Coordinates of C-alpha atoms and ligand atoms in Angstrom, one line a residue:
M1 CA -29.4 27.6 -1.3
T2 CA -26.2 29.6 -1.1
A3 CA -24.1 29.9 -4.2
L4 CA -21.6 27.4 -2.8
E5 CA -24.3 24.8 -2.0
E6 CA -25.6 25.3 -5.5
V7 CA -22.2 24.7 -7.0
R8 CA -21.8 21.6 -4.8
K9 CA -25.2 20.3 -5.9
V10 CA -24.5 20.8 -9.6
L11 CA -21.1 19.1 -9.3
R12 CA -22.7 16.2 -7.5
D13 CA -25.4 15.9 -10.2
L14 CA -22.6 15.7 -12.7
G15 CA -20.9 13.0 -10.8
I16 CA -17.9 15.1 -10.0
E17 CA -16.5 14.5 -6.6
E18 CA -14.8 17.3 -4.7
E19 CA -11.6 15.2 -4.7
L20 CA -11.7 15.2 -8.5
L21 CA -12.2 18.9 -8.6
H22 CA -9.0 19.3 -6.7
E23 CA -7.1 17.8 -9.5
D24 CA -7.4 19.7 -12.8
A25 CA -5.7 17.0 -14.8
R26 CA -7.9 14.1 -13.6
L27 CA -11.0 16.2 -14.0
R28 CA -10.1 16.9 -17.6
A29 CA -9.5 13.2 -18.2
H30 CA -12.8 12.4 -16.4
L31 CA -14.8 14.8 -18.6
G32 CA -12.8 14.0 -21.7
L33 CA -11.8 17.7 -22.1
D34 CA -8.6 18.9 -23.5
S35 CA -8.5 22.2 -21.5
V36 CA -9.9 23.6 -18.4
D37 CA -11.4 26.5 -20.2
L38 CA -14.4 27.2 -18.1
T39 CA -16.6 28.5 -20.9
Q40 CA -15.7 25.3 -22.9
M41 CA -16.6 23.3 -19.8
Q42 CA -19.9 25.0 -19.6
V43 CA -20.6 24.3 -23.3
D44 CA -19.5 20.7 -22.8
F45 CA -21.7 20.3 -19.8
A46 CA -24.7 21.8 -21.6
E47 CA -24.2 19.4 -24.6
R48 CA -23.6 16.4 -22.5
F49 CA -26.3 16.8 -19.9
A50 CA -28.8 18.7 -22.1
A51 CA -29.0 21.3 -19.3
R52 CA -27.7 24.8 -18.8
V53 CA -25.0 24.6 -16.1
D54 CA -24.2 28.0 -14.8
L55 CA -21.4 27.6 -12.3
W56 CA -19.4 30.7 -13.0
T57 CA -21.7 33.7 -13.2
E58 CA -21.0 35.1 -9.8
H59 CA -17.3 34.1 -9.3
D60 CA -14.6 33.8 -11.8
Y61 CA -12.8 30.8 -10.3
T62 CA -10.2 28.6 -11.8
L63 CA -10.9 25.0 -10.9
R64 CA -8.2 24.9 -8.3
Q65 CA -9.6 28.1 -6.6
L66 CA -13.0 26.7 -6.7
A67 CA -11.8 23.5 -5.1
D68 CA -10.1 25.5 -2.4
V69 CA -13.2 27.6 -1.7
L70 CA -15.2 24.4 -1.4
G71 CA -12.5 22.9 0.6
E72 CA -12.5 25.7 3.2
H73 CA -16.1 24.8 3.9
R74 CA -15.4 21.1 4.0
P75 CA -15.1 19.4 7.4
G76 CA -11.5 18.5 7.8
A77 CA -10.0 21.5 6.0
A78 CA -8.9 23.1 9.3
V79 CA -7.4 19.8 10.4
H80 CA -5.4 19.5 7.2
Q81 CA -4.1 23.0 7.7
A82 CA -3.0 22.1 11.2
Y83 CA -1.2 19.0 9.8
R84 CA 0.7 21.4 7.5
D85 CA 1.3 24.0 10.2
R86 CA 2.9 21.3 12.4
G87 CA 5.1 20.1 9.6
W88 CA 3.5 16.7 9.4
W89 CA 2.4 17.4 5.9
R90 CA 5.1 19.0 3.8
P91 CA 5.0 20.7 0.5
E92 CA 6.8 18.0 -1.3
F93 CA 6.2 15.3 -3.9
L94 CA 6.7 11.6 -3.1
D95 CA 9.1 11.0 -5.9
D96 CA 11.3 13.9 -4.8
L97 CA 11.2 12.8 -1.2
V98 CA 12.4 9.3 -2.3
L99 CA 14.9 10.2 -5.0
S100 CA 16.3 13.5 -3.8
T101 CA 20.1 13.8 -4.4
R102 CA 20.2 16.9 -2.4
L103 CA 20.9 15.1 0.8
H104 CA 22.3 11.8 -0.5
A105 CA 25.1 11.4 -3.0
G106 CA 24.0 10.4 -6.5
H107 CA 26.7 7.8 -7.0
R108 CA 25.5 5.7 -4.1
A109 CA 23.8 2.4 -4.9
A110 CA 20.0 2.8 -4.5
L111 CA 18.1 -0.1 -6.0
A112 CA 18.9 -3.6 -7.2
D113 CA 17.4 -6.9 -8.3
A114 CA 19.0 -10.0 -9.8
E115 CA 19.5 -8.2 -13.2
H116 CA 19.7 -4.5 -12.6
T117 CA 21.5 -2.1 -10.2
F118 CA 20.8 1.6 -10.1
T119 CA 22.7 4.4 -8.3
R120 CA 20.5 7.2 -7.0
A121 CA 21.4 9.3 -10.0
E122 CA 20.7 6.5 -12.4
L123 CA 17.4 5.7 -10.6
D124 CA 16.3 9.3 -10.9
A125 CA 17.2 9.4 -14.6
A126 CA 15.4 6.1 -15.2
V127 CA 12.3 7.5 -13.5
S128 CA 12.4 10.7 -15.5
G129 CA 13.0 8.8 -18.8
C130 CA 10.2 6.3 -18.0
A131 CA 7.8 9.2 -17.2
A132 CA 8.7 10.8 -20.6
R133 CA 8.1 7.5 -22.5
L134 CA 4.9 6.9 -20.6
A135 CA 3.7 10.3 -21.8
H136 CA 4.7 9.2 -25.3
T137 CA 2.5 6.1 -25.1
G138 CA -0.4 8.4 -24.3
I139 CA -0.7 8.1 -20.5
R140 CA -1.8 11.4 -19.2
P141 CA -1.5 13.1 -15.9
G142 CA -4.5 12.3 -13.8
E143 CA -5.2 8.9 -15.3
T144 CA -4.9 5.7 -13.3
V145 CA -2.7 2.7 -14.1
V146 CA -3.1 -0.6 -12.4
V147 CA 0.3 -2.0 -11.5
Q148 CA 0.2 -5.7 -10.8
L149 CA 3.9 -6.6 -11.1
P150 CA 6.3 -8.8 -9.2
N151 CA 9.3 -7.8 -7.1
Q152 CA 11.6 -6.3 -9.7
A153 CA 13.5 -3.0 -10.0
R154 CA 11.5 -2.0 -13.0
T155 CA 8.3 -2.2 -10.9
V156 CA 9.7 0.5 -8.6
V157 CA 10.9 2.6 -11.6
L158 CA 7.5 2.4 -13.3
V159 CA 5.6 3.3 -10.1
L160 CA 7.8 6.3 -9.4
A161 CA 7.6 7.4 -13.0
L162 CA 3.8 7.3 -13.0
I163 CA 3.9 9.4 -9.9
R164 CA 6.4 11.9 -11.4
L165 CA 4.1 12.2 -14.5
G166 CA 1.1 12.9 -12.3
A167 CA -0.6 9.7 -13.3
R168 CA -1.8 7.4 -10.5
P169 CA -0.4 3.9 -10.0
V170 CA -2.8 1.6 -8.4
L171 CA -0.7 -1.0 -6.5
A172 CA -2.3 -4.4 -6.9
L173 CA -1.0 -7.8 -5.7
P174 CA 0.0 -10.1 -8.5
A175 CA -2.2 -12.7 -6.8
L176 CA -5.5 -10.8 -7.6
R177 CA -7.6 -12.3 -10.3
E178 CA -10.6 -11.4 -12.4
H179 CA -13.0 -11.4 -9.4
E180 CA -11.1 -8.8 -7.5
L181 CA -9.9 -6.8 -10.5
T182 CA -13.3 -6.3 -12.2
P183 CA -14.9 -4.1 -9.6
L184 CA -11.6 -2.1 -9.3
L185 CA -11.5 -1.4 -13.0
A186 CA -15.1 -0.3 -12.9
A187 CA -14.4 2.1 -10.0
L188 CA -11.0 3.5 -11.1
R189 CA -11.3 3.4 -14.9
P190 CA -7.6 2.9 -15.5
A191 CA -6.1 3.9 -18.8
A192 CA -3.6 1.1 -18.6
L193 CA -2.8 -2.2 -16.9
A194 CA 0.8 -3.1 -16.1
V195 CA 1.3 -6.9 -15.8
P196 CA 3.9 -9.6 -16.1
A197 CA 3.6 -11.8 -19.2
R198 CA 3.5 -14.8 -16.9
H199 CA 4.0 -15.1 -13.2
R200 CA 3.8 -18.2 -11.0
R201 CA 2.3 -20.2 -13.9
F202 CA -0.5 -17.7 -14.5
D203 CA -1.0 -16.0 -17.8
H204 CA -1.6 -12.4 -16.8
V205 CA -1.6 -11.1 -20.3
R206 CA -4.5 -13.2 -21.2
L207 CA -6.5 -11.9 -18.3
A208 CA -5.4 -8.3 -19.0
E209 CA -6.6 -8.8 -22.6
K210 CA -10.0 -10.0 -21.4
L211 CA -10.3 -7.1 -19.0
R212 CA -9.3 -4.6 -21.7
E213 CA -12.1 -5.9 -23.9
R214 CA -14.7 -5.5 -21.2
H215 CA -13.4 -2.1 -19.9
P216 CA -12.9 0.3 -22.9
C217 CA -11.2 2.8 -20.6
V218 CA -8.1 0.5 -20.7
R219 CA -6.2 1.7 -23.8
T220 CA -2.8 0.2 -23.1
L221 CA -1.3 -2.9 -21.7
L222 CA 2.2 -2.5 -20.3
V223 CA 3.9 -5.9 -20.2
A224 CA 7.0 -7.0 -18.3
G225 CA 8.7 -9.8 -20.2
A226 CA 7.5 -11.2 -23.6
A227 CA 5.3 -8.3 -24.9
D228 CA 3.5 -8.4 -28.2
P229 CA 3.7 -5.0 -30.0
A230 CA 1.2 -6.3 -32.5
G231 CA -1.3 -6.8 -29.7
G232 CA -0.8 -3.2 -28.6
H233 CA 1.5 -4.1 -25.7
V234 CA 4.1 -1.8 -24.5
E235 CA 7.3 -3.4 -23.2
I236 CA 8.0 -2.3 -19.6
D237 CA 11.7 -2.9 -20.0
R238 CA 11.9 -0.4 -22.9
L239 CA 10.0 2.1 -20.7
T240 CA 12.3 1.8 -17.7
E241 CA 15.7 2.0 -19.4
A242 CA 17.6 5.2 -18.3
G243 CA 17.2 7.9 -20.9
D244 CA 15.7 11.2 -21.9
Q245 CA 14.2 13.6 -19.4
A246 CA 10.6 13.9 -18.6
P247 CA 8.7 17.0 -19.5
A248 CA 8.2 18.9 -16.2
P249 CA 5.0 17.7 -14.7
R250 CA 2.4 20.3 -15.0
D251 CA 0.4 21.6 -12.2
R252 CA 1.0 19.0 -9.5
H253 CA 0.1 19.8 -5.9
P254 CA 1.2 18.0 -2.7
S255 CA -2.5 17.5 -1.9
D256 CA -3.0 15.6 -5.2
T257 CA -3.4 11.8 -5.1
A258 CA 0.1 10.3 -5.7
L259 CA -1.0 6.7 -5.8
F260 CA -3.7 4.2 -4.8
L261 CA -3.3 1.3 -2.4
L262 CA -6.0 -1.3 -2.0
S263 CA -7.7 -2.2 1.2
S264 CA -7.4 -5.9 2.1
G265 CA -11.2 -5.8 1.8
T266 CA -13.2 -6.6 5.0
T267 CA -16.3 -6.9 2.9
G268 CA -16.2 -8.0 -0.7
A269 CA -13.6 -6.7 -3.2
P270 CA -10.7 -4.5 -2.2
K271 CA -11.5 -0.8 -2.0
A272 CA -9.3 1.9 -3.4
I273 CA -7.4 4.1 -1.0
A274 CA -6.2 7.4 -2.4
R275 CA -2.9 8.5 -0.9
T276 CA -1.9 12.1 -1.4
H277 CA 1.8 13.1 -1.7
E278 CA 1.7 15.0 1.6
A279 CA -0.1 12.3 3.7
F280 CA 1.8 9.4 2.3
G281 CA 5.1 11.3 2.5
H282 CA 4.4 11.7 6.2
L283 CA 3.8 8.0 6.7
V284 CA 7.0 7.1 4.8
R285 CA 9.1 9.6 6.8
T286 CA 7.8 8.6 10.2
A287 CA 7.9 4.9 9.5
A288 CA 11.5 5.2 8.3
A289 CA 12.5 7.1 11.4
V290 CA 11.3 4.5 13.9
S291 CA 12.9 1.7 11.9
G292 CA 16.4 3.0 12.4
L293 CA 17.1 3.3 8.6
T294 CA 20.2 5.3 7.7
P295 CA 22.2 5.9 4.5
E296 CA 24.1 2.7 5.4
S297 CA 20.9 0.6 5.5
V298 CA 20.1 -2.2 3.0
F299 CA 16.5 -3.3 2.9
L300 CA 15.5 -6.6 1.4
A301 CA 12.0 -6.8 -0.1
V302 CA 10.8 -10.3 -0.3
L303 CA 7.1 -9.6 0.4
P304 CA 5.2 -8.2 -2.6
V305 CA 6.2 -4.7 -3.4
T306 CA 2.7 -3.8 -4.6
H307 CA 1.5 -4.0 -1.0
G308 CA 2.1 -1.2 1.4
F309 CA 4.2 -3.1 3.9
A310 CA 7.2 -3.8 1.7
F311 CA 6.6 -0.8 -0.5
A312 CA 6.4 2.0 2.0
S313 CA 6.0 1.0 5.6
P314 CA 8.9 1.9 5.6
G315 CA 10.0 -0.6 3.0
I316 CA 11.6 0.5 -0.3
L317 CA 10.4 4.1 -0.2
G318 CA 11.4 4.6 3.4
T319 CA 14.9 3.1 2.7
L320 CA 15.4 5.3 -0.3
A321 CA 14.1 8.4 1.5
R322 CA 16.8 7.9 4.2
G323 CA 19.5 7.4 1.5
G324 CA 19.8 3.6 1.9
R325 CA 19.7 0.8 -0.7
A326 CA 16.8 -1.5 -1.5
V327 CA 17.2 -5.0 -2.9
L328 CA 14.2 -6.7 -4.5
A329 CA 13.7 -10.4 -4.7
A330 CA 10.9 -12.9 -4.3
P331 CA 12.8 -16.0 -3.5
D332 CA 10.7 -19.1 -3.3
D333 CA 12.8 -20.5 -0.5
A334 CA 14.1 -19.1 2.7
L335 CA 17.7 -20.3 2.0
A336 CA 17.8 -18.2 -1.2
A337 CA 16.7 -15.2 0.8
M338 CA 19.5 -15.8 3.4
A339 CA 22.1 -16.1 0.6
L340 CA 20.9 -12.7 -0.5
I341 CA 21.2 -11.3 3.0
E342 CA 24.8 -12.6 3.1
R343 CA 25.8 -11.3 -0.4
E344 CA 24.1 -7.9 -0.2
R345 CA 24.9 -7.3 3.5
V346 CA 21.2 -6.7 4.2
T347 CA 20.4 -4.8 7.4
H348 CA 16.6 -4.7 7.3
C349 CA 13.9 -7.1 6.1
A350 CA 10.1 -7.3 6.4
L351 CA 8.3 -10.6 6.8
T352 CA 4.9 -12.0 7.7
P353 CA 4.9 -14.4 10.7
A354 CA 4.2 -17.2 8.3
L355 CA 7.3 -16.5 6.3
A356 CA 9.3 -15.9 9.4
R357 CA 8.4 -19.4 10.6
Q358 CA 9.7 -20.9 7.3
W359 CA 12.9 -18.9 7.8
L360 CA 13.3 -20.3 11.3
T361 CA 12.9 -23.9 10.0
A362 CA 15.4 -23.3 7.2
R363 CA 17.9 -21.6 9.6
A364 CA 17.7 -24.5 12.0
A365 CA 18.2 -27.1 9.3
F366 CA 20.9 -25.3 7.2
G367 CA 22.3 -22.5 9.3
G368 CA 25.5 -21.8 7.3
H369 CA 25.0 -18.3 6.0
D370 CA 26.7 -15.3 7.5
L371 CA 23.8 -13.1 8.5
S372 CA 25.8 -10.8 10.8
S373 CA 24.8 -7.7 8.8
L374 CA 21.1 -8.2 9.7
E375 CA 20.0 -5.6 12.3
V376 CA 16.2 -5.6 12.2
L377 CA 13.6 -8.1 11.2
Q378 CA 10.3 -6.4 10.9
I379 CA 7.3 -8.8 11.3
G380 CA 3.8 -7.8 10.5
G381 CA 0.6 -8.4 8.5
A382 CA -0.6 -10.9 11.1
R383 CA -0.1 -11.5 14.8
L384 CA 3.3 -12.8 15.8
D385 CA 3.4 -14.9 18.9
A386 CA 5.9 -14.2 21.6
S387 CA 7.7 -17.6 21.4
T388 CA 8.3 -17.3 17.7
A389 CA 9.5 -13.7 18.3
A390 CA 12.0 -14.9 20.8
R391 CA 13.2 -17.8 18.6
L392 CA 13.7 -15.4 15.7
A393 CA 15.7 -13.0 17.8
A394 CA 18.0 -15.8 18.8
A395 CA 18.3 -17.6 15.5
F396 CA 19.0 -14.4 13.5
D397 CA 20.8 -12.5 16.3
C398 CA 19.0 -9.3 15.5
R399 CA 16.3 -7.1 16.8
I400 CA 12.7 -8.1 16.2
Q401 CA 10.4 -5.2 15.4
Q402 CA 6.7 -5.9 15.2
V403 CA 4.7 -3.9 12.7
Y404 CA 0.9 -3.7 13.0
G405 CA -0.3 -1.7 10.1
M406 CA -3.0 -1.3 7.6
S407 CA -3.3 0.2 4.1
E408 CA -5.7 2.8 5.5
G409 CA -2.7 4.5 7.0
L410 CA -2.2 3.5 10.7
L411 CA 1.3 2.1 11.2
N412 CA 2.3 0.8 14.6
F413 CA 5.8 -0.3 15.4
T414 CA 7.5 -1.7 18.5
R415 CA 10.5 0.6 19.1
L416 CA 14.0 -0.6 18.6
D417 CA 14.7 0.3 22.3
D418 CA 11.7 -1.5 23.7
P419 CA 12.9 -4.2 26.1
P420 CA 12.6 -7.7 24.6
E421 CA 9.5 -8.6 26.6
V422 CA 7.7 -5.6 25.1
A423 CA 9.0 -6.1 21.6
F424 CA 8.0 -9.8 21.7
T425 CA 4.6 -9.5 23.2
T426 CA 3.1 -6.3 21.8
Q427 CA 2.4 -5.0 18.3
G428 CA 3.7 -1.5 18.8
R429 CA 2.4 2.0 18.8
P430 CA 1.8 4.6 16.1
S431 CA 4.9 5.9 14.2
S432 CA 3.1 9.2 13.5
P433 CA 3.1 11.6 16.4
G434 CA -0.2 13.0 15.1
D435 CA -2.2 9.8 15.4
E436 CA -5.1 9.8 17.9
T437 CA -6.2 6.3 18.9
L438 CA -9.3 5.2 20.8
V439 CA -10.2 1.7 22.1
V440 CA -14.0 1.4 22.2
D441 CA -16.7 -1.1 23.0
G442 CA -19.6 -2.1 20.8
E443 CA -21.4 1.2 21.6
G444 CA -18.5 3.4 20.7
R445 CA -17.6 4.1 24.4
R446 CA -14.0 4.1 25.5
V447 CA -13.1 1.0 27.5
A448 CA -11.0 1.1 30.6
D449 CA -7.2 1.2 30.0
G450 CA -6.0 -2.4 29.5
D451 CA -9.4 -3.7 28.5
I452 CA -10.1 -5.1 25.0
G453 CA -12.0 -3.1 22.5
E454 CA -12.0 -2.0 18.8
L455 CA -9.2 0.3 17.8
L456 CA -10.2 3.6 16.1
V457 CA -7.7 6.0 14.7
R458 CA -7.5 9.4 13.1
G459 CA -4.3 11.2 12.1
P460 CA -2.2 12.8 9.4
G461 CA -1.5 9.5 7.6
V462 CA -5.0 7.9 8.0
I463 CA -7.7 8.2 5.4
T464 CA -11.1 9.5 6.3
R465 CA -12.9 7.7 3.5
Y466 CA -12.4 5.2 0.8
H467 CA -12.0 6.6 -2.7
G468 CA -15.4 7.2 -4.3
E469 CA -17.4 6.5 -1.2
V470 CA -19.4 9.3 0.4
A471 CA -20.3 7.8 3.7
A472 CA -19.1 4.4 4.9
A473 CA -19.5 2.3 7.9
S474 CA -15.8 2.1 8.3
F475 CA -15.5 5.7 9.6
T476 CA -17.1 7.5 12.5
P477 CA -18.8 10.8 11.9
D478 CA -15.8 12.6 13.4
G479 CA -13.4 11.0 11.0
F480 CA -11.9 8.1 12.9
Y481 CA -11.2 4.9 10.9
R482 CA -12.7 1.8 12.5
T483 CA -9.9 -0.7 12.1
G484 CA -12.1 -3.7 12.8
D485 CA -9.3 -5.0 15.1
L486 CA -9.7 -5.8 18.7
V487 CA -6.8 -4.5 20.8
R488 CA -5.8 -3.7 24.3
R489 CA -3.3 -1.2 25.6
H490 CA -0.3 -2.7 27.2
A491 CA 1.4 -1.1 30.2
S492 CA 4.2 0.1 27.9
G493 CA 1.7 2.1 25.9
N494 CA 1.9 -0.3 23.0
F495 CA -1.1 -2.1 21.5
V496 CA -1.6 -5.9 21.8
V497 CA -3.8 -7.2 19.0
A498 CA -6.4 -9.5 20.6
G499 CA -8.6 -10.5 17.7
R500 CA -11.0 -9.0 15.1
V501 CA -14.4 -7.5 14.9
K502 CA -14.4 -7.7 11.1
D503 CA -15.1 -11.1 9.6
V504 CA -11.8 -11.6 7.8
I505 CA -9.6 -14.7 7.8
N506 CA -5.9 -13.6 8.0
R507 CA -4.2 -16.4 6.0
G508 CA -0.5 -15.8 6.7
G509 CA -1.0 -12.0 6.1
E510 CA -3.2 -12.4 3.1
K511 CA -6.8 -11.4 4.0
V512 CA -9.8 -13.4 3.0
P513 CA -13.2 -11.6 3.6
A514 CA -15.6 -14.3 4.7
D515 CA -18.7 -12.8 3.2
E516 CA -17.2 -12.5 -0.3
L517 CA -16.2 -16.2 -0.2
E518 CA -19.6 -17.3 1.1
A519 CA -21.5 -15.4 -1.5
L520 CA -19.5 -17.1 -4.3
V521 CA -19.9 -20.5 -2.7
L522 CA -23.6 -20.0 -2.5
E523 CA -23.7 -19.6 -6.3
H524 CA -22.9 -23.3 -6.5
P525 CA -26.2 -25.1 -7.2
G526 CA -25.4 -27.9 -4.7
V527 CA -25.0 -25.5 -1.8
R528 CA -27.8 -24.3 0.5
A529 CA -25.8 -22.5 3.1
A530 CA -22.2 -21.7 3.7
A531 CA -20.0 -20.1 6.4
A532 CA -16.2 -19.5 6.2
V533 CA -14.2 -19.3 9.4
A534 CA -10.5 -19.3 10.3
M535 CA -9.0 -22.5 11.4
P536 CA -5.6 -22.7 13.2
H537 CA -2.7 -23.5 10.8
R538 CA 0.9 -24.3 11.9
V539 CA 2.6 -22.1 9.4
L540 CA 0.0 -19.6 8.1
G541 CA -1.4 -18.9 11.6
E542 CA -4.9 -19.1 10.1
A543 CA -6.4 -21.0 7.1
V544 CA -9.8 -21.0 5.6
C545 CA -12.3 -23.7 6.7
L546 CA -15.6 -23.7 4.9
Y547 CA -18.8 -25.1 6.4
V548 CA -21.3 -26.1 3.9
V549 CA -24.9 -27.3 3.9
G550 CA -25.6 -29.3 0.8
G551 CA -28.8 -29.7 -1.3
A552 CA -30.7 -33.0 -2.0
Q553 CA -27.6 -34.5 -3.6
G554 CA -25.4 -33.8 -0.6
A555 CA -22.7 -31.1 -0.4
P556 CA -20.1 -30.7 -3.1
S557 CA -16.5 -31.9 -2.3
L558 CA -13.6 -29.6 -1.5
P559 CA -12.0 -30.0 -4.9
E560 CA -15.4 -29.3 -6.6
I561 CA -15.8 -26.1 -4.5
R562 CA -12.2 -25.0 -5.2
R563 CA -12.8 -25.5 -9.0
H564 CA -16.1 -23.6 -8.8
L565 CA -14.3 -20.6 -7.1
T566 CA -11.4 -20.7 -9.5
D567 CA -13.8 -20.6 -12.4
R568 CA -15.3 -17.5 -11.0
G569 CA -11.9 -15.8 -11.1
L570 CA -11.2 -15.8 -7.3
A571 CA -7.6 -15.3 -6.2
R572 CA -6.0 -18.6 -5.3
F573 CA -5.1 -17.6 -1.7
K574 CA -8.8 -17.3 -0.9
L575 CA -9.6 -20.9 -1.7
P576 CA -10.7 -22.9 1.3
E577 CA -8.2 -25.5 2.7
R578 CA -10.9 -27.6 4.3
L579 CA -14.6 -28.3 3.8
V580 CA -17.0 -29.5 6.5
D581 CA -20.3 -30.8 5.4
M582 CA -23.2 -30.1 7.9
P583 CA -26.9 -30.8 8.0
A584 CA -27.5 -27.2 9.2
L585 CA -25.4 -24.2 10.4
P586 CA -25.6 -23.4 14.1
L587 CA -27.4 -20.1 14.8
T588 CA -27.0 -17.5 17.5
A589 CA -30.0 -16.3 19.6
V590 CA -30.7 -13.6 17.0
G591 CA -30.6 -16.0 14.1
K592 CA -27.1 -15.3 12.7
T593 CA -24.7 -18.0 11.8
D594 CA -22.8 -18.8 15.0
K595 CA -19.3 -18.5 13.8
A596 CA -17.8 -18.7 17.3
R597 CA -19.2 -22.2 17.5
L598 CA -17.9 -23.1 14.1
R599 CA -14.4 -21.9 15.1
E600 CA -14.6 -24.1 18.2
D601 CA -15.8 -27.0 16.2
I602 CA -12.9 -26.9 13.7
R603 CA -10.5 -26.5 16.6
A604 CA -11.9 -29.6 18.3
R605 CA -11.8 -31.6 15.0
L606 CA -8.1 -30.6 14.5
G607 CA -7.4 -31.4 18.1
N608 CA -8.8 -34.9 17.7
E609 CA -6.8 -35.5 14.6
D610 CA -3.4 -34.6 16.2
Ligands
LIG1 P1 -3.6 -4.7 5.1 O1 -4.4 -3.5 4.9 O2 -3.6 -5.7 4.1 O3 -2.2 -4.3 5.5 O4 -4.2 -5.4 6.4 C1 -4.4 -4.8 7.6 C2 -4.9 -5.7 8.7 O5 -4.0 -6.8 8.9 C3 -5.0 -5.0 10.0 O6 -6.2 -4.3 10.2 C4 -5.0 -6.2 10.9 O7 -6.2 -6.9 11.0 C5 -4.0 -7.2 10.2 N1 -2.6 -7.0 10.8 C6 -1.6 -6.3 10.2 N2 -0.5 -6.4 11.0 C7 -0.8 -7.1 12.1 C8 -0.1 -7.5 13.2 N3 1.2 -7.2 13.4 N4 -0.7 -8.2 14.2 C9 -2.0 -8.6 14.0 N5 -2.8 -8.2 12.9 C10 -2.2 -7.5 12.0

């Protein structure tokens, strides 16, 4: 074994990933060390693992140097250097990219919700102040903090402050519940959870308390709204007021993880996606450029800001990076959103097709608002059909830009100068000039141009593995991400999304992995077999239909199954809308559940009911 291989092996044995090694602060937190004194580490390793660990005899490396040496020998290092050489990855930090007052005047309005408004300078000060107060509460650089907050300005301040501090926010949808959060906490070992006191009638604090009891890594609960200092809660409002400056973050590097996004989870619970400053900065910049954002733009965030689409594709971060203003709201009805567009002179807004359909209905019924400021409606998260696209363009008198993206880092956009027939019928092409895309068949061979196949992608914004996973089926050996989406290339060069390889139901943009749902349903004592499939839904596009084979007493009812799933802490949006009781599930020739037949079956049933 060479010295390097030996070092690698020891680190692996110690459970230290190379990624961790790249980040001194996080490694210190991981090992519970106060300093990176190498001798001290050696002693600590020896005590902890009752073995002599001699990493440093031959070379006197600092951890960063060691990481770089290992990195040079890592597949991908040359590619990363090429991304830097081409200017796709820049030596900048995400918070600086977004908050810079070098290019954009500090007195300009930057961020607002119903209660607060920040100019750029105020936002920058609030972020610095918040970073300082977070440090006072004991949050250290390198630690992770799960942020499960609604669309409010303080959510953005908190996320940017964590990034400035060098701590890692994990952006989590407020809709996630115990079932989804438990494996995440086990994997990411967050030092704190940031939650609303209550949101949409759910007591988040109670769940956070329960999770804190089970996961001792969680020291602090950051609470928006009624916090209880006696319960060790820290009030987020107090953290995010403008105020004292942050201590200069120590030892940050653009290749450090800036934040974590969550995959929508094709199998089981969501997976953590580590985004470095340089790769995520590239995504934000390129997405902002193809969306026509300028310092005059006003972006309205109505989709959850803790999801990549409204947060950074280009969303709030892209708008701020171009010097524009972001307005946050989560109105329950479309008319309230339109009132906001009128009042704030909104130019850009991102919607799912399901939400867009609701807006169309509201617009047709009560079309009174002046929406003349609106330039671009971005629609993504699920497939938009051409007729809805055309109706949207007419009803809102603006451009429709389709966005086909994923948290793993590929973002496709139709371009603002694409002719309407292309903008309405395709889901766009990559915003990053560095993305390489392949459309392949089941054996990984490229299909003929225009034929349908699975989309693979590799590029400066795309991850090459999930956090904490060494090898995964979602990536090819040469680093392409398998999107699990079936696409074909349109004559314009844009992609058309034709379906899915992955077994996920896309419920109005929210993803429901079928196998996760089925496994939980099978825990019900009255269920012998179960299969979840997508059924057509007028507003959501797809909804969840559950086929169930019951035991001797017959199959449980839909309300009973929904209760069973809720009791297991499953997010509400994953609950089935319909249950079909069957004597046996249909099988394919190789003995798998024949989901194609089930999808046909539910379509036929719905057809007969119309
Ligand atoms: P997420 O990571 O939650 O953003 O989900 C990404 C997945 O959503 C993609 O892999 C697609 O399956 C689906 N998706 C996103 N945008 C679109 C779109 N415009 N058309 C069709 N499917 C989409």
